[in-house]
mmCIF file of C-alpha atoms in Angstrom:
data_model
loop_
_atom_site.group_PDB
_atom_site.id
_atom_site.type_symbol
_atom_site.label_atom_id
_atom_site.label_comp_id
_atom_site.label_asym_id
_atom_site.label_seq_id
_atom_site.Cartn_x
_atom_site.Cartn_y
_atom_site.Cartn_z
ATOM 1 C CA MET A 1 0.000 0.000 0.000
ATOM 2 C CA ARG A 2 1.459 3.369 -1.007
ATOM 3 C CA THR A 3 1.641 5.884 1.817
ATOM 4 C CA ILE A 4 -0.376 9.103 1.743
ATOM 5 C CA GLU A 5 2.868 11.026 1.302
ATOM 6 C CA GLU A 6 3.846 8.884 -1.692
ATOM 7 C CA LEU A 7 0.437 9.442 -3.289
ATOM 8 C CA THR A 8 0.511 13.200 -2.740
ATOM 9 C CA ARG A 9 1.878 15.459 -5.474
ATOM 10 C CA ARG A 10 5.408 16.603 -4.694
ATOM 11 C CA CYS A 11 4.455 20.286 -4.941
ATOM 12 C CA ILE A 12 1.698 19.782 -2.361
ATOM 13 C CA ASN A 13 4.012 18.020 0.072
ATOM 14 C CA SER A 14 6.388 20.983 -0.088
ATOM 15 C CA LEU A 15 3.677 23.656 -0.211
ATOM 16 C CA LYS A 16 3.755 26.396 2.407
ATOM 17 C CA PRO A 17 0.066 27.269 2.816
ATOM 18 C CA TYR A 18 -1.231 30.805 3.101
ATOM 19 C CA SER A 19 -1.569 31.799 6.735
ATOM 20 C CA SER A 20 -4.546 34.062 7.351
ATOM 21 C CA ALA A 21 -4.964 36.404 10.307
ATOM 22 C CA ARG A 22 -7.555 34.087 11.828
ATOM 23 C CA ASN A 23 -5.258 31.067 11.421
ATOM 24 C CA GLU A 24 -2.575 32.810 13.458
ATOM 25 C CA TYR A 25 -4.937 33.977 16.184
ATOM 26 C CA SER A 26 -5.730 31.142 18.575
ATOM 27 C CA GLY A 27 -6.740 32.947 21.744
ATOM 28 C CA LYS A 28 -10.176 32.743 23.317
ATOM 29 C CA ASN A 29 -10.383 35.995 25.300
ATOM 30 C CA ALA A 30 -9.600 38.710 22.759
ATOM 31 C CA THR A 31 -12.114 41.545 22.386
ATOM 32 C CA VAL A 32 -10.230 43.918 20.098
ATOM 33 C CA PHE A 33 -9.345 42.607 16.635
ATOM 34 C CA LEU A 34 -6.907 44.797 14.713
ATOM 35 C CA ASP A 35 -5.094 42.071 12.822
ATOM 36 C CA ALA A 36 -7.049 41.400 9.588
ATOM 37 C CA ASN A 37 -7.683 44.861 8.097
ATOM 38 C CA GLU A 38 -11.423 44.450 8.635
ATOM 39 C CA ASN A 39 -13.942 47.276 8.786
ATOM 40 C CA PRO A 40 -14.660 47.769 12.524
ATOM 41 C CA TYR A 41 -18.380 48.338 11.812
ATOM 42 C CA ASN A 42 -21.289 46.027 10.867
ATOM 43 C CA ASN A 43 -20.595 43.222 13.292
ATOM 44 C CA PRO A 44 -20.574 40.209 12.811
ATOM 45 C CA LEU A 45 -20.412 40.307 9.014
ATOM 46 C CA ASN A 46 -17.434 42.645 9.095
ATOM 47 C CA ARG A 47 -15.291 39.828 10.511
ATOM 48 C CA TYR A 48 -13.669 37.038 8.530
ATOM 49 C CA PRO A 49 -15.242 33.657 9.339
ATOM 50 C CA ASP A 50 -13.526 30.876 11.228
ATOM 51 C CA PRO A 51 -11.238 29.359 8.543
ATOM 52 C CA LEU A 52 -11.480 25.867 10.056
ATOM 53 C CA GLN A 53 -15.107 25.968 11.298
ATOM 54 C CA TYR A 54 -14.283 24.576 14.739
ATOM 55 C CA ASP A 55 -17.755 25.008 16.275
ATOM 56 C CA ILE A 56 -19.481 23.104 13.469
ATOM 57 C CA LYS A 57 -16.896 20.340 13.468
ATOM 58 C CA GLU A 58 -17.243 19.778 17.210
ATOM 59 C CA ILE A 59 -20.959 19.072 16.823
ATOM 60 C CA ILE A 60 -20.514 16.913 13.716
ATOM 61 C CA ALA A 61 -17.746 14.947 15.448
ATOM 62 C CA LYS A 62 -20.089 14.085 18.323
ATOM 63 C CA ASN A 63 -22.885 13.124 15.926
ATOM 64 C CA LYS A 64 -20.663 10.917 13.773
ATOM 65 C CA GLY A 65 -18.542 9.403 16.545
ATOM 66 C CA ILE A 66 -15.236 10.580 15.079
ATOM 67 C CA ALA A 67 -12.595 13.197 15.903
ATOM 68 C CA ALA A 68 -12.860 16.791 14.707
ATOM 69 C CA ASP A 69 -9.527 16.445 12.889
ATOM 70 C CA GLN A 70 -11.157 13.790 10.676
ATOM 71 C CA ILE A 71 -13.607 16.350 9.239
ATOM 72 C CA PHE A 72 -13.269 18.765 6.320
ATOM 73 C CA LEU A 73 -15.986 21.250 5.409
ATOM 74 C CA GLY A 74 -16.164 22.506 1.844
ATOM 75 C CA ASN A 75 -18.190 24.674 -0.501
ATOM 76 C CA GLY A 76 -20.431 21.743 -1.366
ATOM 77 C CA SER A 77 -19.008 18.265 -1.883
ATOM 78 C CA ASP A 78 -17.679 19.558 -5.197
ATOM 79 C CA GLU A 79 -14.887 21.415 -3.397
ATOM 80 C CA ALA A 80 -13.741 18.216 -1.679
ATOM 81 C CA ILE A 81 -13.870 16.341 -5.001
ATOM 82 C CA ASP A 82 -11.759 19.000 -6.699
ATOM 83 C CA LEU A 83 -9.257 18.997 -3.820
ATOM 84 C CA MET A 84 -8.725 15.261 -4.250
ATOM 85 C CA TYR A 85 -7.498 15.945 -7.784
ATOM 86 C CA ARG A 86 -5.393 18.944 -6.806
ATOM 87 C CA ILE A 87 -3.732 17.135 -3.911
ATOM 88 C CA PHE A 88 -3.065 13.711 -5.409
ATOM 89 C CA CYS A 89 -3.134 13.884 -9.212
ATOM 90 C CA ASN A 90 -0.362 15.254 -11.423
ATOM 91 C CA PRO A 91 -1.944 16.933 -14.493
ATOM 92 C CA GLY A 92 -1.285 15.165 -17.767
ATOM 93 C CA LYS A 93 0.229 12.160 -16.009
ATOM 94 C CA ASP A 94 -2.047 10.529 -13.428
ATOM 95 C CA ASN A 95 -5.468 8.936 -13.829
ATOM 96 C CA VAL A 96 -8.557 8.072 -11.798
ATOM 97 C CA ILE A 97 -11.112 5.268 -12.020
ATOM 98 C CA ALA A 98 -14.849 5.597 -11.453
ATOM 99 C CA MET A 99 -18.005 3.569 -11.853
ATOM 100 C CA GLU A 100 -20.379 4.608 -14.640
ATOM 101 C CA PRO A 101 -23.061 5.888 -14.543
ATOM 102 C CA SER A 102 -22.452 8.089 -11.521
ATOM 103 C CA TYR A 103 -22.241 11.715 -10.388
ATOM 104 C CA GLY A 104 -21.029 13.852 -13.276
ATOM 105 C CA MET A 105 -18.691 16.118 -11.296
ATOM 106 C CA TYR A 106 -16.113 13.355 -10.902
ATOM 107 C CA ARG A 107 -15.460 13.534 -14.650
ATOM 108 C CA VAL A 108 -15.787 17.330 -14.867
ATOM 109 C CA SER A 109 -13.162 17.774 -12.146
ATOM 110 C CA ALA A 110 -10.891 15.298 -13.922
ATOM 111 C CA ASP A 111 -11.206 17.204 -17.195
ATOM 112 C CA THR A 112 -10.667 20.539 -15.442
ATOM 113 C CA ASN A 113 -7.474 19.273 -13.832
ATOM 114 C CA ASP A 114 -6.213 17.499 -16.992
ATOM 115 C CA ILE A 115 -6.486 14.040 -15.425
ATOM 116 C CA GLU A 116 -7.368 10.901 -17.400
ATOM 117 C CA TYR A 117 -10.787 9.603 -16.332
ATOM 118 C CA ARG A 118 -11.326 5.842 -16.689
ATOM 119 C CA ALA A 119 -15.051 5.084 -16.493
ATOM 120 C CA ILE A 120 -15.938 1.434 -15.864
ATOM 121 C CA PRO A 121 -19.558 0.435 -16.594
ATOM 122 C CA THR A 122 -21.635 -1.047 -13.806
ATOM 123 C CA ASP A 123 -23.757 -4.149 -14.279
ATOM 124 C CA ASP A 124 -27.477 -3.946 -15.101
ATOM 125 C CA SER A 125 -28.253 -3.490 -11.397
ATOM 126 C CA PHE A 126 -25.853 -0.541 -11.252
ATOM 127 C CA GLN A 127 -23.367 -2.435 -9.080
ATOM 128 C CA PRO A 128 -19.705 -1.637 -9.836
ATOM 129 C CA ASP A 129 -17.447 -4.237 -11.413
ATOM 130 C CA ILE A 130 -14.711 -4.154 -8.768
ATOM 131 C CA ASP A 131 -12.468 -6.692 -10.489
ATOM 132 C CA ARG A 132 -12.503 -4.706 -13.714
ATOM 133 C CA MET A 133 -11.937 -1.438 -11.870
ATOM 134 C CA LEU A 134 -8.942 -2.879 -10.054
ATOM 135 C CA ALA A 135 -7.586 -4.359 -13.285
ATOM 136 C CA SER A 136 -7.799 -0.922 -14.895
ATOM 137 C CA ALA A 137 -5.503 0.601 -12.280
ATOM 138 C CA ASP A 138 -1.799 1.168 -12.845
ATOM 139 C CA ASN A 139 1.056 2.970 -11.093
ATOM 140 C CA ASN A 140 -0.413 6.342 -12.063
ATOM 141 C CA THR A 141 -3.919 5.634 -10.738
ATOM 142 C CA LYS A 142 -4.395 7.858 -7.712
ATOM 143 C CA LEU A 143 -8.147 7.915 -7.033
ATOM 144 C CA MET A 144 -11.112 5.546 -7.271
ATOM 145 C CA PHE A 145 -14.639 6.996 -7.023
ATOM 146 C CA PHE A 146 -17.812 5.310 -5.789
ATOM 147 C CA CYS A 147 -21.228 6.848 -5.144
ATOM 148 C CA SER A 148 -23.425 4.980 -2.658
ATOM 149 C CA PRO A 149 -26.382 5.396 -2.896
ATOM 150 C CA ASN A 150 -25.546 6.049 -6.497
ATOM 151 C CA ASN A 151 -26.709 8.991 -8.571
ATOM 152 C CA PRO A 152 -28.648 8.639 -10.896
ATOM 153 C CA SER A 153 -29.653 5.039 -10.124
ATOM 154 C CA GLY A 154 -30.433 5.387 -6.399
ATOM 155 C CA ASN A 155 -29.025 2.027 -5.315
ATOM 156 C CA LEU A 156 -26.617 1.291 -2.483
ATOM 157 C CA ILE A 157 -23.375 -0.360 -3.503
ATOM 158 C CA GLU A 158 -23.006 -3.749 -1.853
ATOM 159 C CA ARG A 159 -20.687 -3.244 1.112
ATOM 160 C CA GLY A 160 -18.633 -6.307 0.253
ATOM 161 C CA ARG A 161 -17.700 -4.765 -3.090
ATOM 162 C CA LEU A 162 -16.534 -1.564 -1.427
ATOM 163 C CA ILE A 163 -14.474 -3.498 1.110
ATOM 164 C CA ARG A 164 -12.832 -5.476 -1.705
ATOM 165 C CA ALA A 165 -11.862 -2.230 -3.394
ATOM 166 C CA LEU A 166 -10.486 -0.816 -0.141
ATOM 167 C CA ASP A 167 -8.504 -3.974 0.535
ATOM 168 C CA ASN A 168 -6.957 -4.135 -2.932
ATOM 169 C CA PHE A 169 -6.558 -0.575 -4.252
ATOM 170 C CA ASP A 170 -3.475 1.249 -2.989
ATOM 171 C CA GLY A 171 -4.632 4.738 -3.966
ATOM 172 C CA ILE A 172 -7.293 6.952 -2.407
ATOM 173 C CA THR A 173 -10.803 5.434 -2.393
ATOM 174 C CA ILE A 174 -13.589 8.028 -2.314
ATOM 175 C CA VAL A 175 -17.111 6.959 -1.349
ATOM 176 C CA ASP A 176 -19.714 9.657 -1.944
ATOM 177 C CA GLU A 177 -22.549 9.174 0.570
ATOM 178 C CA ALA A 178 -24.619 12.249 -0.274
ATOM 179 C CA TYR A 179 -27.841 10.213 0.041
ATOM 180 C CA ILE A 180 -26.853 7.866 2.877
ATOM 181 C CA ASP A 181 -29.454 9.275 5.309
ATOM 182 C CA PHE A 182 -32.209 7.768 3.141
ATOM 183 C CA ALA A 183 -30.537 4.356 2.893
ATOM 184 C CA SER A 184 -31.234 1.046 4.582
ATOM 185 C CA GLU A 185 -27.596 0.603 5.638
ATOM 186 C CA LYS A 186 -25.268 2.726 7.743
ATOM 187 C CA SER A 187 -22.442 4.945 6.551
ATOM 188 C CA LEU A 188 -18.907 3.614 6.162
ATOM 189 C CA ILE A 189 -17.717 6.179 8.707
ATOM 190 C CA GLY A 190 -17.399 3.380 11.256
ATOM 191 C CA ILE A 191 -14.489 1.825 9.329
ATOM 192 C CA LEU A 192 -12.479 5.019 8.746
ATOM 193 C CA ASP A 193 -9.827 4.061 11.298
ATOM 194 C CA ARG A 194 -9.262 0.735 9.528
ATOM 195 C CA TYR A 195 -8.723 2.366 6.137
ATOM 196 C CA PRO A 196 -6.456 5.453 6.183
ATOM 197 C CA HIS A 197 -6.823 5.766 2.378
ATOM 198 C CA LEU A 198 -10.642 6.102 2.574
ATOM 199 C CA VAL A 199 -12.420 9.434 2.039
ATOM 200 C CA ILE A 200 -16.181 9.636 2.689
ATOM 201 C CA LEU A 201 -18.248 12.505 1.322
ATOM 202 C CA GLN A 202 -21.548 13.672 2.799
ATOM 203 C CA THR A 203 -23.536 16.886 2.501
ATOM 204 C CA PHE A 204 -25.993 19.297 4.105
ATOM 205 C CA SER A 205 -27.836 19.512 0.773
ATOM 206 C CA LYS A 206 -30.074 16.442 0.973
ATOM 207 C CA ALA A 207 -31.408 15.148 4.302
ATOM 208 C CA TRP A 208 -30.539 18.418 6.056
ATOM 209 C CA GLY A 209 -32.514 20.419 3.487
ATOM 210 C CA MET A 210 -29.800 23.047 2.970
ATOM 211 C CA ALA A 211 -28.698 22.832 -0.648
ATOM 212 C CA GLY A 212 -28.783 26.625 -0.796
ATOM 213 C CA ILE A 213 -25.940 27.137 1.697
ATOM 214 C CA ARG A 214 -23.508 24.912 -0.254
ATOM 215 C CA LEU A 215 -21.885 22.985 2.596
ATOM 216 C CA GLY A 216 -20.285 19.606 2.053
ATOM 217 C CA MET A 217 -18.485 17.293 4.449
ATOM 218 C CA ALA A 218 -15.508 15.004 3.954
ATOM 219 C CA PHE A 219 -14.400 12.432 6.526
ATOM 220 C CA ALA A 220 -10.933 10.865 6.357
ATOM 221 C CA SER A 221 -7.738 10.259 8.285
ATOM 222 C CA PRO A 222 -6.222 13.304 10.003
ATOM 223 C CA GLU A 223 -3.366 13.135 7.481
ATOM 224 C CA ILE A 224 -5.678 13.548 4.477
ATOM 225 C CA ILE A 225 -7.789 16.211 6.226
ATOM 226 C CA ALA A 226 -4.605 18.185 6.998
ATOM 227 C CA LEU A 227 -3.716 18.136 3.302
ATOM 228 C CA MET A 228 -7.187 19.374 2.369
ATOM 229 C CA ASN A 229 -6.931 22.233 4.858
ATOM 230 C CA LYS A 230 -3.472 23.021 3.515
ATOM 231 C CA VAL A 231 -4.684 23.417 -0.088
ATOM 232 C CA LYS A 232 -8.178 24.916 0.360
ATOM 233 C CA TYR A 233 -8.839 28.639 0.055
ATOM 234 C CA PRO A 234 -8.364 30.385 3.433
ATOM 235 C CA TYR A 235 -11.993 31.318 4.135
ATOM 236 C CA ASN A 236 -13.850 28.751 2.038
ATOM 237 C CA ILE A 237 -16.984 28.681 4.243
ATOM 238 C CA ASN A 238 -18.591 32.083 4.806
ATOM 239 C CA HIS A 239 -20.084 33.327 8.067
ATOM 240 C CA LEU A 240 -23.727 33.045 6.944
ATOM 241 C CA THR A 241 -23.256 29.424 5.881
ATOM 242 C CA GLN A 242 -21.573 28.543 9.166
ATOM 243 C CA GLN A 243 -24.333 30.189 11.183
ATOM 244 C CA ALA A 244 -27.087 28.452 9.215
ATOM 245 C CA ALA A 245 -25.376 25.081 9.641
ATOM 246 C CA LEU A 246 -25.028 25.568 13.407
ATOM 247 C CA GLU A 247 -28.726 26.384 13.694
ATOM 248 C CA GLN A 248 -29.752 23.359 11.625
ATOM 249 C CA LEU A 249 -27.494 21.018 13.588
ATOM 250 C CA GLY A 250 -29.627 21.841 16.612
ATOM 251 C CA ARG A 251 -32.767 20.565 14.867
ATOM 252 C CA SER A 252 -31.880 16.892 14.439
ATOM 253 C CA GLU A 253 -35.336 15.658 15.461
ATOM 254 C CA ARG A 254 -36.986 17.693 12.717
ATOM 255 C CA ILE A 255 -34.443 16.429 10.180
ATOM 256 C CA ALA A 256 -35.166 12.827 11.202
ATOM 257 C CA GLU A 257 -38.885 13.487 10.689
ATOM 258 C CA TRP A 258 -38.223 14.849 7.180
ATOM 259 C CA VAL A 259 -36.191 11.771 6.309
ATOM 260 C CA ARG A 260 -38.905 9.393 7.551
ATOM 261 C CA GLU A 261 -41.548 11.203 5.504
ATOM 262 C CA ILE A 262 -39.405 11.182 2.357
ATOM 263 C CA ILE A 263 -38.736 7.448 2.727
ATOM 264 C CA THR A 264 -42.461 6.792 3.206
ATOM 265 C CA GLU A 265 -43.335 8.903 0.169
ATOM 266 C CA ARG A 266 -40.622 7.140 -1.840
ATOM 267 C CA GLY A 267 -42.348 3.809 -1.265
ATOM 268 C CA ILE A 268 -45.756 5.228 -2.184
ATOM 269 C CA MET A 269 -44.384 6.840 -5.337
ATOM 270 C CA ALA A 270 -42.549 3.698 -6.435
ATOM 271 C CA GLU A 271 -45.777 1.712 -6.163
ATOM 272 C CA LYS A 272 -47.863 4.293 -8.036
ATOM 273 C CA LEU A 273 -45.291 4.796 -10.787
ATOM 274 C CA GLY A 274 -44.932 1.057 -11.257
ATOM 275 C CA VAL A 275 -48.555 0.570 -12.366
ATOM 276 C CA LEU A 276 -48.552 3.332 -14.981
ATOM 277 C CA PRO A 277 -48.710 1.985 -18.570
ATOM 278 C CA ILE A 278 -45.892 4.356 -19.552
ATOM 279 C CA CYS A 279 -43.599 2.892 -16.886
ATOM 280 C CA LEU A 280 -41.345 0.024 -17.973
ATOM 281 C CA HIS A 281 -39.254 -0.324 -14.819
ATOM 282 C CA VAL A 282 -38.894 1.351 -11.428
ATOM 283 C CA TYR A 283 -35.369 0.926 -10.115
ATOM 284 C CA PRO A 284 -34.958 0.211 -6.382
ATOM 285 C CA SER A 285 -33.845 3.319 -4.497
ATOM 286 C CA ASP A 286 -32.067 4.068 -1.229
ATOM 287 C CA ALA A 287 -31.967 7.788 -2.036
ATOM 288 C CA ASN A 288 -34.481 10.643 -2.054
ATOM 289 C CA PHE A 289 -35.275 10.061 -5.717
ATOM 290 C CA ILE A 290 -36.440 7.274 -8.023
ATOM 291 C CA LEU A 291 -35.088 6.361 -11.448
ATOM 292 C CA VAL A 292 -37.843 5.201 -13.797
ATOM 293 C CA ARG A 293 -37.507 3.734 -17.286
ATOM 294 C CA VAL A 294 -40.434 4.864 -19.412
ATOM 295 C CA THR A 295 -41.796 4.497 -22.934
ATOM 296 C CA ASP A 296 -40.734 7.943 -24.189
ATOM 297 C CA ALA A 297 -38.688 9.958 -21.717
ATOM 298 C CA GLU A 298 -38.293 13.010 -23.943
ATOM 299 C CA ASP A 299 -42.002 13.367 -24.643
ATOM 300 C CA ILE A 300 -43.007 12.792 -21.027
ATOM 301 C CA TYR A 301 -40.365 15.233 -19.813
ATOM 302 C CA ASN A 302 -41.589 17.933 -22.196
ATOM 303 C CA TYR A 303 -45.208 17.298 -21.205
ATOM 304 C CA LEU A 304 -44.410 17.665 -17.517
ATOM 305 C CA THR A 305 -42.357 20.798 -18.173
ATOM 306 C CA ASP A 306 -45.339 22.348 -19.980
ATOM 307 C CA MET A 307 -47.386 21.557 -16.874
ATOM 308 C CA GLY A 308 -44.841 23.355 -14.681
ATOM 309 C CA ILE A 309 -43.417 20.123 -13.237
ATOM 310 C CA ILE A 310 -39.662 19.616 -13.562
ATOM 311 C CA VAL A 311 -38.048 16.189 -13.354
ATOM 312 C CA ARG A 312 -34.670 15.142 -14.784
ATOM 313 C CA ASN A 313 -34.284 13.355 -18.112
ATOM 314 C CA ARG A 314 -31.293 11.028 -17.690
ATOM 315 C CA SER A 315 -31.636 9.298 -21.061
ATOM 316 C CA ARG A 316 -28.200 10.401 -22.266
ATOM 317 C CA ILE A 317 -26.481 8.762 -19.293
ATOM 318 C CA ALA A 318 -24.927 5.301 -19.707
ATOM 319 C CA LEU A 319 -27.406 2.467 -18.979
ATOM 320 C CA CYS A 320 -30.226 4.989 -18.443
ATOM 321 C CA SER A 321 -31.873 5.185 -21.854
ATOM 322 C CA ASN A 322 -35.467 6.452 -21.726
ATOM 323 C CA SER A 323 -35.176 7.109 -18.005
ATOM 324 C CA LEU A 324 -36.456 9.919 -15.810
ATOM 325 C CA ARG A 325 -35.049 10.701 -12.393
ATOM 326 C CA ILE A 326 -37.810 11.898 -10.066
ATOM 327 C CA THR A 327 -37.013 13.585 -6.773
ATOM 328 C CA ILE A 328 -39.384 12.796 -3.906
ATOM 329 C CA GLY A 329 -41.247 15.989 -3.020
ATOM 330 C CA THR A 330 -43.894 16.822 -0.464
ATOM 331 C CA PRO A 331 -47.026 14.636 -0.512
ATOM 332 C CA GLU A 332 -48.850 17.459 -2.329
ATOM 333 C CA GLU A 333 -46.095 17.795 -4.953
ATOM 334 C CA ASN A 334 -46.052 14.048 -5.473
ATOM 335 C CA ARG A 335 -49.817 13.982 -5.975
ATOM 336 C CA THR A 336 -49.525 16.793 -8.519
ATOM 337 C CA LEU A 337 -46.934 14.780 -10.447
ATOM 338 C CA MET A 338 -49.048 11.610 -10.406
ATOM 339 C CA THR A 339 -52.127 13.497 -11.590
ATOM 340 C CA ALA A 340 -50.138 14.875 -14.525
ATOM 341 C CA LEU A 341 -48.712 11.458 -15.401
ATOM 342 C CA ASN A 342 -52.142 9.833 -15.260
ATOM 343 C CA ASP A 343 -53.468 12.561 -17.558
ATOM 344 C CA TYR A 344 -50.563 11.908 -19.935
ATOM 345 C CA CYS A 345 -51.489 8.215 -20.049
ATOM 346 C CA LYS A 346 -55.010 9.151 -21.202
ATOM 347 C CA LYS A 347 -53.777 11.088 -24.226
#
C-alpha cells in the first residue's frame, strides 16, 4: 500500500500554505481585533469567518462518533472532489477510475485538472465491477470513485464490493454518501480508522434540506484532512453558511422526521409509478429520488415541463436510456406529479 505522502503530489508536500490572520490567532479571550484589516463596523459580518469551522466540526464529530480532525468542510461536496485531484493527481500524467453511470462532477473535475478519467460500466443493477476497476488501475492511478447510494440510479453499492476495493486498491478510495441518510444501511464512517486511504463525502444539501448554503463534508484520516486544509482557500466557508449550519445542527429531530416522511413517500411513489402503462421499470432506491424507465422519456419530460413540473431526463447517461429521475417531493407535490402522469397516459 502506497503511503499518503507517496500518493501526494510533490508540490503539495512541499507547499507552504497561506496563513490568514484568523489562522494565526488562537486565543479565546480577545475583544479587540486589529489584525485582519477588517472594517470595525457592521458586526458580525465585518469579521472574517472561522477558517477551520471549529464550532461546526465539534458538533458533527459528536454526531458521527469521530474526531474533529477527521472532518473537512467545503463549498459543497464539489470542493472536496476537486481537492482530491489537486492534492493527489499530477496533471497530464495521473489517472482516476470511477463507476459509470455516476455523479457527473467526478469527470468534470478530472477534465478541469487534466487528469485521465477511466469510467468502468456497472452491471445492469448498477453495481460496480470491482475486479474490472482494479484491473484498470496502474502505477499512475491515484483515485477511485464510488457513489453509494448512487446517482442517478439510487441504489446502495453492496458493502462487500466496497471493502474489496479498499482492501486491494493502494490509492485513495472516495465513497460519496450524499444520500446515505435515506438508505437502509449505515455509513462507512465506522471503518475510517481501519482504512487510512478512505475518504467519505456527505452533505448538508439532501437530508438536512440546505442545498442553498452549499456545505459539504468530507471524513478521512487526520493526514488527508490536513492536506485538504493546507490546499483549500483560506476562508472557504462564509459566516452566513456557518451560522445556518449551526442552527440546523440543533434541529436533528426535525431532520429525522423529514427523512422518515421522504422514505415513506418514496415507497408510495414507487408503487404508483410502477402501475402506470408508460412505466417500464422502477429501479430500487435508497436515495431521495427514483429512477424510472419509461416508454418515451423526452415526450413525457416535455409534457411535464409544460405543466410546470420539472423532473430530470437522464436518457443520455450510460445504462439509463429512456429514463427519468424523479425527486421525492412533499405529498402534495407528489400527488400533482401523479395526476399529470395519469393525464398523460389518457392522451
